Amino acid sequence: MSEITMYGAEWCGDCRRSKKFLDANNVKYNYIDVEADASASDKVIEINGGMRSIPVILFSDGTHLTEPSDAALKEKLEALKVL
């Protein structure tokens, strides 16, 4: 089980971009489709203080990024020594 979890949806361009970045860098993560799991959609809204913005990427240190750029995602993964 990965210590990184990504909440997203297939129709979401930012989600596809973040998945592509993680896959290209061989980062293991759990992917949860908010369209297929209503409780996951509720979790996203809770994390984002009422907003249903995706992707939301949760990290092992308890932090998260919402709609991160590739540069921000890279910086976070490097800080966690995943990259």
PDB file of C-alpha atoms in Angstrom:
ATOM      1  CA  MET A   1       0.000   0.000   0.000  1.00  0.00           C
ATOM      2  CA  SER A   2       1.384   3.363  -1.012  1.00  0.00           C
ATOM      3  CA  GLU A   3       1.708   6.274   1.375  1.00  0.00           C
ATOM      4  CA  ILE A   4       0.498   8.660  -1.343  1.00  0.00           C
ATOM      5  CA  THR A   5      -3.175   8.854  -2.234  1.00  0.00           C
ATOM      6  CA  MET A   6      -4.605  10.826  -5.115  1.00  0.00           C
ATOM      7  CA  TYR A   7      -8.280  11.738  -5.392  1.00  0.00           C
ATOM      8  CA  GLY A   8      -9.299  12.546  -8.955  1.00  0.00           C
ATOM      9  CA  ALA A   9     -11.585  11.868 -11.910  1.00  0.00           C
ATOM     10  CA  GLU A  10     -10.938  10.698 -15.446  1.00  0.00           C
ATOM     11  CA  TRP A  11     -12.526  13.835 -16.979  1.00  0.00           C
ATOM     12  CA  CYS A  12     -10.164  16.109 -15.016  1.00  0.00           C
ATOM     13  CA  GLY A  13      -7.220  17.399 -17.058  1.00  0.00           C
ATOM     14  CA  ASP A  14      -5.179  18.344 -13.981  1.00  0.00           C
ATOM     15  CA  CYS A  15      -5.764  14.848 -12.594  1.00  0.00           C
ATOM     16  CA  ARG A  16      -4.546  13.227 -15.806  1.00  0.00           C
ATOM     17  CA  ARG A  17      -1.465  15.487 -15.784  1.00  0.00           C
ATOM     18  CA  SER A  18      -0.624  14.639 -12.151  1.00  0.00           C
ATOM     19  CA  LYS A  19      -1.136  10.912 -12.791  1.00  0.00           C
ATOM     20  CA  LYS A  20       1.142  11.146 -15.824  1.00  0.00           C
ATOM     21  CA  PHE A  21       3.820  12.905 -13.735  1.00  0.00           C
ATOM     22  CA  LEU A  22       3.644  10.312 -10.948  1.00  0.00           C
ATOM     23  CA  ASP A  23       3.677   7.408 -13.418  1.00  0.00           C
ATOM     24  CA  ALA A  24       6.589   8.864 -15.421  1.00  0.00           C
ATOM     25  CA  ASN A  25       8.601   9.152 -12.207  1.00  0.00           C
ATOM     26  CA  ASN A  26       7.671   5.642 -11.014  1.00  0.00           C
ATOM     27  CA  VAL A  27       5.965   6.982  -7.897  1.00  0.00           C
ATOM     28  CA  LYS A  28       3.621   4.462  -6.293  1.00  0.00           C
ATOM     29  CA  TYR A  29       0.264   5.888  -5.245  1.00  0.00           C
ATOM     30  CA  ASN A  30      -3.327   4.911  -4.573  1.00  0.00           C
ATOM     31  CA  TYR A  31      -5.828   6.430  -6.998  1.00  0.00           C
ATOM     32  CA  ILE A  32      -9.389   7.041  -5.863  1.00  0.00           C
ATOM     33  CA  ASP A  33     -11.961   8.083  -8.464  1.00  0.00           C
ATOM     34  CA  VAL A  34     -14.327  10.580  -6.832  1.00  0.00           C
ATOM     35  CA  GLU A  35     -16.930   9.893  -9.538  1.00  0.00           C
ATOM     36  CA  ALA A  36     -17.099   6.217  -8.562  1.00  0.00           C
ATOM     37  CA  ASP A  37     -16.931   6.713  -4.784  1.00  0.00           C
ATOM     38  CA  ALA A  38     -19.303   9.223  -3.174  1.00  0.00           C
ATOM     39  CA  SER A  39     -17.490   9.024   0.170  1.00  0.00           C
ATOM     40  CA  ALA A  40     -14.265   9.990  -1.620  1.00  0.00           C
ATOM     41  CA  SER A  41     -15.987  13.054  -3.057  1.00  0.00           C
ATOM     42  CA  ASP A  42     -17.093  13.984   0.472  1.00  0.00           C
ATOM     43  CA  LYS A  43     -13.493  13.535   1.696  1.00  0.00           C
ATOM     44  CA  VAL A  44     -12.219  15.912  -1.013  1.00  0.00           C
ATOM     45  CA  ILE A  45     -14.765  18.522   0.042  1.00  0.00           C
ATOM     46  CA  GLU A  46     -13.706  18.094   3.680  1.00  0.00           C
ATOM     47  CA  ILE A  47      -9.983  18.415   2.872  1.00  0.00           C
ATOM     48  CA  ASN A  48     -10.563  21.499   0.718  1.00  0.00           C
ATOM     49  CA  GLY A  49     -12.769  23.362   3.184  1.00  0.00           C
ATOM     50  CA  GLY A  50     -15.960  22.975   1.167  1.00  0.00           C
ATOM     51  CA  MET A  51     -14.526  23.006  -2.359  1.00  0.00           C
ATOM     52  CA  ARG A  52     -14.639  19.987  -4.686  1.00  0.00           C
ATOM     53  CA  SER A  53     -11.298  20.813  -6.329  1.00  0.00           C
ATOM     54  CA  ILE A  54      -9.280  17.900  -7.711  1.00  0.00           C
ATOM     55  CA  PRO A  55      -6.772  16.422  -7.844  1.00  0.00           C
ATOM     56  CA  VAL A  56      -6.077  16.238  -4.137  1.00  0.00           C
ATOM     57  CA  ILE A  57      -2.859  14.386  -3.354  1.00  0.00           C
ATOM     58  CA  LEU A  58      -2.287  13.241   0.239  1.00  0.00           C
ATOM     59  CA  PHE A  59       1.226  12.510   1.511  1.00  0.00           C
ATOM     60  CA  SER A  60       2.712  10.357   4.268  1.00  0.00           C
ATOM     61  CA  ASP A  61       3.569  13.435   6.357  1.00  0.00           C
ATOM     62  CA  GLY A  62      -0.132  14.328   6.682  1.00  0.00           C
ATOM     63  CA  THR A  63      -0.023  17.206   4.191  1.00  0.00           C
ATOM     64  CA  HIS A  64      -1.809  17.523   0.868  1.00  0.00           C
ATOM     65  CA  LEU A  65      -1.656  19.423  -2.402  1.00  0.00           C
ATOM     66  CA  THR A  66      -4.740  20.480  -4.346  1.00  0.00           C
ATOM     67  CA  GLU A  67      -4.422  21.032  -8.102  1.00  0.00           C
ATOM     68  CA  PRO A  68      -0.612  21.121  -7.904  1.00  0.00           C
ATOM     69  CA  SER A  69       1.585  22.091 -10.805  1.00  0.00           C
ATOM     70  CA  ASP A  70       4.156  19.493 -11.844  1.00  0.00           C
ATOM     71  CA  ALA A  71       6.845  21.729 -10.304  1.00  0.00           C
ATOM     72  CA  ALA A  72       5.024  21.884  -6.942  1.00  0.00           C
ATOM     73  CA  LEU A  73       4.445  18.127  -6.990  1.00  0.00           C
ATOM     74  CA  LYS A  74       8.113  17.495  -7.802  1.00  0.00           C
ATOM     75  CA  GLU A  75       9.230  19.806  -4.991  1.00  0.00           C
ATOM     76  CA  LYS A  76       6.994  18.004  -2.475  1.00  0.00           C
ATOM     77  CA  LEU A  77       8.128  14.544  -3.593  1.00  0.00           C
ATOM     78  CA  GLU A  78      11.762  15.609  -3.377  1.00  0.00           C
ATOM     79  CA  ALA A  79      11.202  16.998   0.138  1.00  0.00           C
ATOM     80  CA  LEU A  80       9.745  13.605   1.131  1.00  0.00           C
ATOM     81  CA  LYS A  81      12.694  11.865  -0.563  1.00  0.00           C
ATOM     82  CA  VAL A  82      10.332   9.998  -2.896  1.00  0.00           C
ATOM     83  CA  LEU A  83      12.169  11.436  -5.936  1.00  0.00           C
TER      84      LEU A  83
END
